[in-house]
Each structure stands twice: as C-alpha cells, then as structure tokens.
Short mmCIF file of C-alpha atoms in Angstrom, two decimals:
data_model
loop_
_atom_site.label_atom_id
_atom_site.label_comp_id
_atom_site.label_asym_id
_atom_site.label_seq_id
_atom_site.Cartn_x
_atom_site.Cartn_y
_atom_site.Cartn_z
CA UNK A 1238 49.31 74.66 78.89
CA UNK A 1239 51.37 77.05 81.06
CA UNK A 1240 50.53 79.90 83.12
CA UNK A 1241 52.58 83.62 83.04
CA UNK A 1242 52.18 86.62 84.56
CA UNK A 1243 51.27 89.07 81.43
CA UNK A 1244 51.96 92.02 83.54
CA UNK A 1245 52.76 93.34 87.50
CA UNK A 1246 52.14 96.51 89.19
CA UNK A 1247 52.19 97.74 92.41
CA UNK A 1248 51.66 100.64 95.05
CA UNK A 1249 53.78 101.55 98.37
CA UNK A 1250 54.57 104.80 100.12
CA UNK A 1251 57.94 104.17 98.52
CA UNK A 1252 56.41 104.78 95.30
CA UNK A 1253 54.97 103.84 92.33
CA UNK A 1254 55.46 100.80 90.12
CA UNK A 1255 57.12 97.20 90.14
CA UNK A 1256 60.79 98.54 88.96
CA UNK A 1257 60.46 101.94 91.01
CA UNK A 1258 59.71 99.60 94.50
CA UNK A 1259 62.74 97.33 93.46
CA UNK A 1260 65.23 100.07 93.24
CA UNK A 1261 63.80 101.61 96.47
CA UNK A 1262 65.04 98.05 98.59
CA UNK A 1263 68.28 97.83 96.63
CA UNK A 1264 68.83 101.52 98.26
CA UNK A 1265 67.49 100.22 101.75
CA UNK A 1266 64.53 102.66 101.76
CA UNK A 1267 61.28 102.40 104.32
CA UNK A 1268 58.65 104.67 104.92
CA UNK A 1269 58.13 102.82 108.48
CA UNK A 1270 57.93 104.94 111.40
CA UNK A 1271 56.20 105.96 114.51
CA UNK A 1272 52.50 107.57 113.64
CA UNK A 1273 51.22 109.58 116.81
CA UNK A 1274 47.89 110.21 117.06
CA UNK A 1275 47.07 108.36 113.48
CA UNK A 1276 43.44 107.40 113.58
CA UNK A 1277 42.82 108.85 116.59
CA UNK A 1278 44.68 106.18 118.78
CA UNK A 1279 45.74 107.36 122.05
CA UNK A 1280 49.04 105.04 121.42
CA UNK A 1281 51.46 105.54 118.60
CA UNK A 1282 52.72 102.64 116.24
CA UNK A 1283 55.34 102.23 113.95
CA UNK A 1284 54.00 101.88 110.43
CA UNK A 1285 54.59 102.65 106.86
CA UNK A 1286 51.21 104.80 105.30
CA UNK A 1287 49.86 105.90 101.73
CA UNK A 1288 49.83 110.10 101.46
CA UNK A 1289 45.81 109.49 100.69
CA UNK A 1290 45.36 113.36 100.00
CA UNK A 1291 48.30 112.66 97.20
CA UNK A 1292 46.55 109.43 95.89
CA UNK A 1293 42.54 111.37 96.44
CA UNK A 1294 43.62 114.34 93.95
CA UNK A 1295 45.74 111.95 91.70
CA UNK A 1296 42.55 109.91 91.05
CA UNK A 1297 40.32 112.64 91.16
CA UNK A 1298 39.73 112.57 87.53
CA UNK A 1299 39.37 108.56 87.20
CA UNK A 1300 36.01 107.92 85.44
CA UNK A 1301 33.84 106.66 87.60
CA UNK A 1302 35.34 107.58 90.93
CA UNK A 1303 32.40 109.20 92.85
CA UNK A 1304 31.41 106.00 93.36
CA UNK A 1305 34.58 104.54 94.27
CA UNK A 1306 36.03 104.36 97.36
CA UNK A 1307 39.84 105.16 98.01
CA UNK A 1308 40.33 101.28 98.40
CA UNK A 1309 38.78 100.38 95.30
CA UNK A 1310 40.56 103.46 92.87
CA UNK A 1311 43.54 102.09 93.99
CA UNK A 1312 42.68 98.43 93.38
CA UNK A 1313 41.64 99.27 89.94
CA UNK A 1314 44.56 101.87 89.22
CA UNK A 1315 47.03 98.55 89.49
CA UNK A 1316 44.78 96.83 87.54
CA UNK A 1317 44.74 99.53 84.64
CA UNK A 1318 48.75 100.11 84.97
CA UNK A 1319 49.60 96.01 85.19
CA UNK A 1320 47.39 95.34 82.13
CA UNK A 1321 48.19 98.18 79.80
CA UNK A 1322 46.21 98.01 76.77
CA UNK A 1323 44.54 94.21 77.11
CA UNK A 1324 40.83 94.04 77.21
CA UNK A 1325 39.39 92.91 80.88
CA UNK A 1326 35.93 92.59 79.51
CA UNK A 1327 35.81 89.21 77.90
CA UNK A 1328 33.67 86.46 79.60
CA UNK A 1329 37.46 84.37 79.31
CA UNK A 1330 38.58 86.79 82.22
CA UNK A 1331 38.35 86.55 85.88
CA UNK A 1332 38.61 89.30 88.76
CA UNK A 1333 40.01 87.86 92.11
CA UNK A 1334 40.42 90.79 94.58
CA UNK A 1335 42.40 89.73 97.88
CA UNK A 1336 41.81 92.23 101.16
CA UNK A 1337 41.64 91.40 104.66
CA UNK A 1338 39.42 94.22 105.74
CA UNK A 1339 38.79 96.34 102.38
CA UNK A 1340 36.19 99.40 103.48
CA UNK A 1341 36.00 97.67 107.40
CA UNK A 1342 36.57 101.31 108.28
CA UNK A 1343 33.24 102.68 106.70
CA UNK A 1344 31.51 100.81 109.87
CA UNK A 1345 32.56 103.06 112.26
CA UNK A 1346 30.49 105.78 110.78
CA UNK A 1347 27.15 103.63 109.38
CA UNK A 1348 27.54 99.63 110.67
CA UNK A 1349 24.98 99.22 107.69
CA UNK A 1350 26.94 100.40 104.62
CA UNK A 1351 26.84 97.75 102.09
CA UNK A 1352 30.62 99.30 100.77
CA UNK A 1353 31.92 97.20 103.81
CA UNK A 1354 31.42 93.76 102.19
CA UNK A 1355 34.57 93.07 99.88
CA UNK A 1356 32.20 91.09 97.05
CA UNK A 1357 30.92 94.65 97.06
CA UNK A 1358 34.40 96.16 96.20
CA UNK A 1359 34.85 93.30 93.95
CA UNK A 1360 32.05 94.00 91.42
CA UNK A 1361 32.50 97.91 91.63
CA UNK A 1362 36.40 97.16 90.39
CA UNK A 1363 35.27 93.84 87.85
CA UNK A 1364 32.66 96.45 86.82
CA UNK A 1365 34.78 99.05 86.08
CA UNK A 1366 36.54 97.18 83.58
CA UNK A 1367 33.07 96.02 82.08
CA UNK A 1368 33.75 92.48 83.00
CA UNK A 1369 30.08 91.00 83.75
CA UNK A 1370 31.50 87.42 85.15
CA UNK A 1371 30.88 87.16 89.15
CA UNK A 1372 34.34 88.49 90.60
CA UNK A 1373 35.82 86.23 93.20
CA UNK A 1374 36.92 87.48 97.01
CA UNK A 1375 40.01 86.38 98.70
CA UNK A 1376 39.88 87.01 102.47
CA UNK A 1377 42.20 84.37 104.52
CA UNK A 1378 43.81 86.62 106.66
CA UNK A 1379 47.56 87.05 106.11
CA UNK A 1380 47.24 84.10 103.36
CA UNK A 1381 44.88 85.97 101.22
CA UNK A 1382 47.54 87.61 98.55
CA UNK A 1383 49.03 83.99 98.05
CA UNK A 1384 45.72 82.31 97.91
CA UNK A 1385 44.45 84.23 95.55
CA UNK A 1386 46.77 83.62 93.10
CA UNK A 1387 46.55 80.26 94.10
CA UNK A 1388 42.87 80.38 93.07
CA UNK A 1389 43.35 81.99 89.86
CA UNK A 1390 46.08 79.34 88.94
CA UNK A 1391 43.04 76.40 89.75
CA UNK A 1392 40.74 78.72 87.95
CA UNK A 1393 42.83 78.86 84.73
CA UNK A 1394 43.97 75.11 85.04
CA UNK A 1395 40.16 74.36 84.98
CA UNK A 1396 39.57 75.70 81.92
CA UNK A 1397 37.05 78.27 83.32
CA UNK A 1398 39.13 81.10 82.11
CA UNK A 1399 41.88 81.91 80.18
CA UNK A 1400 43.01 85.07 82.09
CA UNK A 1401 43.00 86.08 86.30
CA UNK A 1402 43.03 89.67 87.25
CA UNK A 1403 44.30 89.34 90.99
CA UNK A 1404 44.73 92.30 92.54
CA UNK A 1405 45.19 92.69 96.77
CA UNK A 1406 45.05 95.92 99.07
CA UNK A 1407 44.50 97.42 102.11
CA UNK A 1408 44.05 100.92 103.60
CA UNK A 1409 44.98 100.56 107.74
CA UNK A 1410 41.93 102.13 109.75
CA UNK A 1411 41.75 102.59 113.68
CA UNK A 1412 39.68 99.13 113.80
CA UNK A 1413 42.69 97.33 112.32
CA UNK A 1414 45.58 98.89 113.97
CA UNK A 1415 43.91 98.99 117.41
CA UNK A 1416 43.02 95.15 117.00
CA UNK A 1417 46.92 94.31 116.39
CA UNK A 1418 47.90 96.57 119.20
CA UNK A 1419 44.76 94.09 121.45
CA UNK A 1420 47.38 91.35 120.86
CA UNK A 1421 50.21 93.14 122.05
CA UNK A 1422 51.71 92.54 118.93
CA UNK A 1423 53.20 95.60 117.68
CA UNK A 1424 57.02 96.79 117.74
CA UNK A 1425 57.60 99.74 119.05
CA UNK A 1426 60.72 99.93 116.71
CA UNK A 1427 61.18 99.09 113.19
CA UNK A 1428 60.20 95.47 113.12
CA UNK A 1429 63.55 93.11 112.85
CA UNK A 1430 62.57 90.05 110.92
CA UNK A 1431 64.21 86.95 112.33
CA UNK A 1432 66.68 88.69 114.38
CA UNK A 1433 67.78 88.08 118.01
CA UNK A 1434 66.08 91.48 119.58
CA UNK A 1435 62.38 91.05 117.21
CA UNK A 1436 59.81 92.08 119.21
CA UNK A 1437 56.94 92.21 117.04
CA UNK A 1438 55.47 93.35 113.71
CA UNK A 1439 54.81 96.68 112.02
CA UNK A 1440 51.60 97.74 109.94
CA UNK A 1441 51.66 99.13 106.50
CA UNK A 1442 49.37 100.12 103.26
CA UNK A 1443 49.84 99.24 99.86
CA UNK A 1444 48.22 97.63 96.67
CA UNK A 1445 49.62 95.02 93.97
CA UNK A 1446 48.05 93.52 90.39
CA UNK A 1447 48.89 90.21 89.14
CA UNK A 1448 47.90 88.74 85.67
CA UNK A 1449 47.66 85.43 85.21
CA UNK A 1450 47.46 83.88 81.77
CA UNK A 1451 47.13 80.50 79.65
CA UNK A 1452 49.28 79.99 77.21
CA UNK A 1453 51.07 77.32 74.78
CA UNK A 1454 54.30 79.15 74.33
CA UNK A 1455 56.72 80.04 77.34
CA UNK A 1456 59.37 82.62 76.39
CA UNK A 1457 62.97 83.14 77.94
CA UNK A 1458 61.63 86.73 80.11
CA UNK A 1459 58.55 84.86 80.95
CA UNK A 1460 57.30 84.23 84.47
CA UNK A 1461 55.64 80.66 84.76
CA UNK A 1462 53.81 79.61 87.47
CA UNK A 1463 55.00 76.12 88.87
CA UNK A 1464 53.02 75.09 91.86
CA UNK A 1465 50.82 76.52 94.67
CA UNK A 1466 49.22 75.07 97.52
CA UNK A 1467 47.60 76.05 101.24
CA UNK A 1468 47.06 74.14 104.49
CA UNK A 1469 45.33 74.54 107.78
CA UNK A 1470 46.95 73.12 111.21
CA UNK A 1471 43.96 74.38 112.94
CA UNK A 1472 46.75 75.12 115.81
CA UNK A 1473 44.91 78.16 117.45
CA UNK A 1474 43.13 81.51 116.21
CA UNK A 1475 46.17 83.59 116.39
CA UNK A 1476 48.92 81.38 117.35
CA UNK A 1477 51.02 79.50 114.75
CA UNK A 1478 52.39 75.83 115.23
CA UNK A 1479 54.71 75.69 116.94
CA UNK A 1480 56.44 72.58 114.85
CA UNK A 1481 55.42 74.66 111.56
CA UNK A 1482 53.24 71.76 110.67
CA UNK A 1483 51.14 73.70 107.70
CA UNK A 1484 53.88 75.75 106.43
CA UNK A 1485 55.89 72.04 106.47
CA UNK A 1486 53.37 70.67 104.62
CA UNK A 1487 53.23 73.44 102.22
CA UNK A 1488 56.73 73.46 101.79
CA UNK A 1489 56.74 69.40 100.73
CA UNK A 1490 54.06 70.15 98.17
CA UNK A 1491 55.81 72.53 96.73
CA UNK A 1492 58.98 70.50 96.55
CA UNK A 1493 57.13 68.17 94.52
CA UNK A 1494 57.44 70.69 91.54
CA UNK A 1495 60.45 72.25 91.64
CA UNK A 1496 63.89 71.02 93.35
CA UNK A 1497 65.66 72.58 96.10
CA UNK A 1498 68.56 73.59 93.99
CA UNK A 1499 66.91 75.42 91.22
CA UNK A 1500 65.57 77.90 93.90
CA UNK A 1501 67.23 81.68 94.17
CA UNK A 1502 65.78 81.73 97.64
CA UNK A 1503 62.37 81.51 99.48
CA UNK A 1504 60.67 84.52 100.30
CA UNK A 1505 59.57 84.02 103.68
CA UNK A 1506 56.52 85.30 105.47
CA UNK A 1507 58.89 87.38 108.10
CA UNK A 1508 56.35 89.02 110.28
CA UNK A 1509 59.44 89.71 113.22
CA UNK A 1510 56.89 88.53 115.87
CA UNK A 1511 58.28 85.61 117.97
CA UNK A 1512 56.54 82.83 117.35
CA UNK A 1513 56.03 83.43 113.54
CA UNK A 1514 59.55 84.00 113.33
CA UNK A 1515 60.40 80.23 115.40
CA UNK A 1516 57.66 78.55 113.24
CA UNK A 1517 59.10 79.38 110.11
CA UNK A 1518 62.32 78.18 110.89
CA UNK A 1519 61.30 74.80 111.70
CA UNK A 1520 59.12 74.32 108.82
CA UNK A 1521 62.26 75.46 106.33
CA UNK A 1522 64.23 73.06 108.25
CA UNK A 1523 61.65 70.59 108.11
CA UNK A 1524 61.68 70.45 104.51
CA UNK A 1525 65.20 70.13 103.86
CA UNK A 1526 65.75 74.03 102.85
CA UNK A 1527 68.29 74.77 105.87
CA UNK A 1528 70.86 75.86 103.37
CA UNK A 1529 68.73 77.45 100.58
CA UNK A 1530 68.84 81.63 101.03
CA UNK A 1531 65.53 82.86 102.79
CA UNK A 1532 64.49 86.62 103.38
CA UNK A 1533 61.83 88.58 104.12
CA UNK A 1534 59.86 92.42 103.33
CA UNK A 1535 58.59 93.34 106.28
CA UNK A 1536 61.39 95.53 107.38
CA UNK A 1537 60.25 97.37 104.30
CA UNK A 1538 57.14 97.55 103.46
CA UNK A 1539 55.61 96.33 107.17
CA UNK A 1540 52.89 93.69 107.09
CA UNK A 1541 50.50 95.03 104.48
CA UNK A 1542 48.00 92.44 104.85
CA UNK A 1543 45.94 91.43 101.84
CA UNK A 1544 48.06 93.31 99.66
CA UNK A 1545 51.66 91.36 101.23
CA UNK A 1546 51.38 88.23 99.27
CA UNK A 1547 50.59 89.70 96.09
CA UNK A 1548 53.58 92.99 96.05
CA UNK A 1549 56.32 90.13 98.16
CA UNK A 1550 55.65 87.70 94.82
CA UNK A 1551 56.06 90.81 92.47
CA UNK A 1552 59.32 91.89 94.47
CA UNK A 1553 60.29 88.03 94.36
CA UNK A 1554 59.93 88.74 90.53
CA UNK A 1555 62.10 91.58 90.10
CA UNK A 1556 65.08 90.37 91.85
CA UNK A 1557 65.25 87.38 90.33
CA UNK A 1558 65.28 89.42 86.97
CA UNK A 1559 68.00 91.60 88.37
CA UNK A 1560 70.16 88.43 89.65
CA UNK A 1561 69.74 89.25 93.39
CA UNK A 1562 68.72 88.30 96.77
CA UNK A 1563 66.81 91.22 98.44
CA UNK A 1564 68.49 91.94 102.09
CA UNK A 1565 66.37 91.33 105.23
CA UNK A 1566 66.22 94.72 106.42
CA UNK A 1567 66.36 94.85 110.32
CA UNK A 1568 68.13 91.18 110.66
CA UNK A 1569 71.71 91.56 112.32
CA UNK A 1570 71.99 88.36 114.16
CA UNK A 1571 70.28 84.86 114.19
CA UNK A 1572 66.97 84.64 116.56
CA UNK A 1573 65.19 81.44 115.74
CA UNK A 1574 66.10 78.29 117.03
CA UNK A 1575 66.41 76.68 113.92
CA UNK A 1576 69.67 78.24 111.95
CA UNK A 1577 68.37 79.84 108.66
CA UNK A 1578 70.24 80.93 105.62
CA UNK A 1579 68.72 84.71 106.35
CA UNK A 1580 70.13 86.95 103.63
CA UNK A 1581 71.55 90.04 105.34
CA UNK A 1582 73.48 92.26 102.55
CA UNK A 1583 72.73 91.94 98.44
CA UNK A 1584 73.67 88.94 97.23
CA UNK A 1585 73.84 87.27 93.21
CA UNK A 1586 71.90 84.46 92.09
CA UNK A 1587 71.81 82.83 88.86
CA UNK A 1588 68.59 80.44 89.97
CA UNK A 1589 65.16 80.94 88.52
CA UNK A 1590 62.98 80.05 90.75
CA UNK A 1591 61.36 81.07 93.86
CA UNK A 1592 59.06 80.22 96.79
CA UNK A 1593 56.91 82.72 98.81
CA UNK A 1594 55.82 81.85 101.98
CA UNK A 1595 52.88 83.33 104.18
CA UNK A 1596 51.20 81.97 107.24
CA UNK A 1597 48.40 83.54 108.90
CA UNK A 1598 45.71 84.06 111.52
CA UNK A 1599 43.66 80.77 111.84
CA UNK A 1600 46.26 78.38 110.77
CA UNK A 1601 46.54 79.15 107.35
CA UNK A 1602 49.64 78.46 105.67
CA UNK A 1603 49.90 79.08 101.83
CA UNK A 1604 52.64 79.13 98.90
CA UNK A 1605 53.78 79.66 95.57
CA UNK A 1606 56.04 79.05 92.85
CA UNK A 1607 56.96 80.71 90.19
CA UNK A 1608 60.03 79.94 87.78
CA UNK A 1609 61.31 82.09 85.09
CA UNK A 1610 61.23 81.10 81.38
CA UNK A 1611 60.03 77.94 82.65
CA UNK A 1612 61.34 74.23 82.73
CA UNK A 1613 65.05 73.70 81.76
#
C-alpha cells in the first residue's frame, strides 16, 4: 500500500491556489511589510496579512457560515477546493486540522467561548462535510503542519482509514503577535533567512489542505509519501539545541527511507532568528546533507504557524513538478556557522524527492518525505 496526495490547495495574501502561490515566488513576490497600529499594538511589525473584509464577503454565501468563524470558512474553503468532487463523508475518512492558536483571539472579548478550543473548530469543519468520525487536532507549535500529516500517514498505515483530510491555518490576533514581540523576536525588516544580517522572524496568515490517500497503484504525476517522523530534545521552552540534536535525529530517520542523492533539496524550517538559523545548520551537517540544496519560505510567506508546514510541503510539491529550487528570499551571504548549500537564485533539478524540515517551541522537531511517482 502507498500513500498520495489526491489533491493540494492553499491560501496566502499572494493569492489563491497551489499553482497561483508557485508562480507568485518564481516572480519574487511578498506581501510582508510593516503593519502600524494592526491589532491595536502600540509597536508596528513586519508581517504578511489576509484582506479578511475580501475573504468575509467572498464567503458570505458559504452554507453554513453564520456559524462559522473566519478561521474555520477558510479551513473548510481549502478543504472544498483541494478535494473537488470526492465525498468527505464516509466513515473511511479522517479530518486532522493543524492550528497553533485557531479562534485564541475570541478570548479577549468572552475568556469562556467554547469557539476557542480547536477540537471545537475541528468538528464544525469535519461537520461541514458530514463526516461523523471524531476529527483529530494538531497543535505542536511550529511542528503542527508537519505532524499532522505525519499523523494522518500513521492513521492510514493503520488501517483506520483510507483517506486524511489535513488541513492547517491561522489568523494572527494581538495575543499572538504581542507574545512574539515578548521574546524580542521580531525583525524589524523583512526577515533574511540564514543570512549574515538575520535578526529575527516575521509573522504571517494563511491556510493549506492536504489529502492523503491509500492506494495500490502509484502513477508517474503522483506524490507518494516516503517517511515522516518527530522528536523532542526537551532543550528549553523556546530555545532550540544548540547541537540540533532533534532535528539530527529527524534527519537520520528520514535518511533511512530515501538516499541523500535522490533529494531535489530540503526545505528547511528558516525562521531567520539566530539560533534557529545556527541549529539547523548543524543538524543538516550532522546528517551528512552539507552539499544537498536547502532553502527556506519565510522570506515569503513569514512564519505562518500552523498553516507553515502544511503550504511549505505543497510549495515543496510544485517546484519539484516545475524542475526547480525555490530561491531563499532575503539570503545574500552565509550566517550560520555551519556552511549550507542555501539556494539563492532559481535553480533546475531533475530529483524527486524532498525533505521539509520544521522545529518548534518546546523542542519539537518534525519531518517529511515525499517522492514523486514513487520508488525508481
């Protein structure tokens, strides 16, 4: 039995749709910049933001959506796009939603509003698709989009379910961006992943859908899932290792599965703080990847929390099918200690493969594989 991916979709504020968001890299685009007075925070940040009046009247009409919140129309509008005309209902299906925060922002107005818990926003979106099994919730910090998909992979491989909706998200609030800007760990730039003169990460919004599938027969456009896995250093609550012990260790799992040469790059998490950054570069080195191509999305997108690992795997998808290596947008000159092979201008691959690569508040450290058209 294998395991594809039936169908991708994706929102940004660079637009709509996996193929739209691929052509908007290729042309270097961001919607990053500085945000005075968003939220009512007395200091501005750099990030990259959904128009929510432009998404609230699109989805006006969606059945169902007085009940919804803006989080969870926009989970399920993914959903509806990546799957087409397949039928979610069937007891063979699984929902896995993947959010970091999800309605967190509903609290500052009633700290009692059920909405706020995500297994809430996961039956209102399994729901909406008629689906009556108990939808799962995916909340690991910066992990969570990789996880998930790691979870639906187990789930599938169990023989639980033949099908995994995974879907991620998240809407930035003023109790988010004022709890990064607690850690001082905000640029007050566009964030420069891996670069010399990083210093720090930028927020953004978006939402991605992932379905995962059993099946017997692997075709050439297919994308197969090849290995996943997830460790904890249990380094420090918001501090990664600094010897990139869990990300190592991911790494060397996922090595098991697929060889260093069959991979077009690895996809790295890339948040342009400092000690993300370092860590990274030892655990890549670590693992014997030194000279493999890395990148990372951040300098497009920003860190969009639950939603990063589920869009970064999509984009990981779509250059691979165009024969490319997305750019590092920000990254002029080498700032780790640890030389990596940072991709810097569009470059052609004919691998298959891929890696993606997220670490995250905790210790968590996750990855995944995925190669296309499977085995050779």
């Amino acid at each position: 039995m294998n395991i594809v991916a039936r169908g991708t979709y994706m929102v940004t504020p660079l637009g709509e749709g996996s193929g739209s968001n691929y052509e908007a890299l290729c042309q270097g685009r961001s919607e990053l910049k500085p945000r005075p007075g968003a939220f009512g925070l007395p200091e501005t940040f750099v990030g990259s933001l959904l128009p929510r009046d432009c998404w609230n009247e699109k989805l006006k009409d969606m059945p169902g959506r007085d009940g919804l919140t803006l989080f969870e129309a926009l989970c399920i509008y993914c959903i509806s796009q990546a799957a087409g005309n397949a039928d979610l209902s069937d007891s063979g299906t699984i929902f896995i939603l993947s959010s970091t925060k999800g309605n967190v922002d509903l609290l500052e107005t009633n700290p009692d509003d059920p909405r706020a818990y995500l297994d809430w926003s996961a039956r209102k979106i399994a729901g909406h698709f008629g689906n009556g099994n108990t939808p799962v919730s995916v909340s690991n910090a910066c992990v969570s989009g990789v996880c998930a998909q790691l979870m639906a992979a187990r789930m599938i491989r169990s023989g639980q379910y033949r099908r995994a909706v995974v879907v991620g998200g998240d809407l930035l609030s003023r109790f988010i961006v004022s709890g990064f800007q607690s850690f001082k760990a905000l640029s007050p730039e566009v964030c420069k992943p891996f670069d010399a003169n990083r210093t720090g990460l930028n927020l953004g919004e978006a939402f991605g859908a992932i379905i995962l599938e059993a099946t017997d027969h692997v075709g050439e456009s297919d994308w197969v899932y090849v290995a996943s896995s997830n460790h904890n250093d249990a380094n420090h609550i918001s501090g990664p290792s600094r010897t990139g012990e869990g990300s190592y260790r991911v790494l060397r799992d996922l090595l098991k599965h697929v060889d260093a040469t069959e991979l077009a790059f690895v996809n790295l998490h890339g948040t342009a703080t400092n000690y993300n950054d370092e860590m990274e570069s030892i655990a890549v080195n670590r693992a014997g990847l030194a000279q493999v191509p890395v990148n990372g999305l951040k300098g497009y997108f920003g860190h969009t929390l639950g939603a990063a690992g589920v869009i970064e795997t999509i984009m990981s998808m779509q250059a691979v099918d165009h024969g490319a290596i997305i750019p590092t947008r920000g990254f002029t000159g080498q700032g780790t200690s640890r030389k990596l092979n940072v991709t810097d201008a569009p470059r052609a691959t004919d691998k298959k493969a891929f890696i993606k690569l997220l670490s995250g508040f905790g210790g968590s450290n996750a990855g995944i594989c995925f190669r296309k058209g499977g085995a050779e």
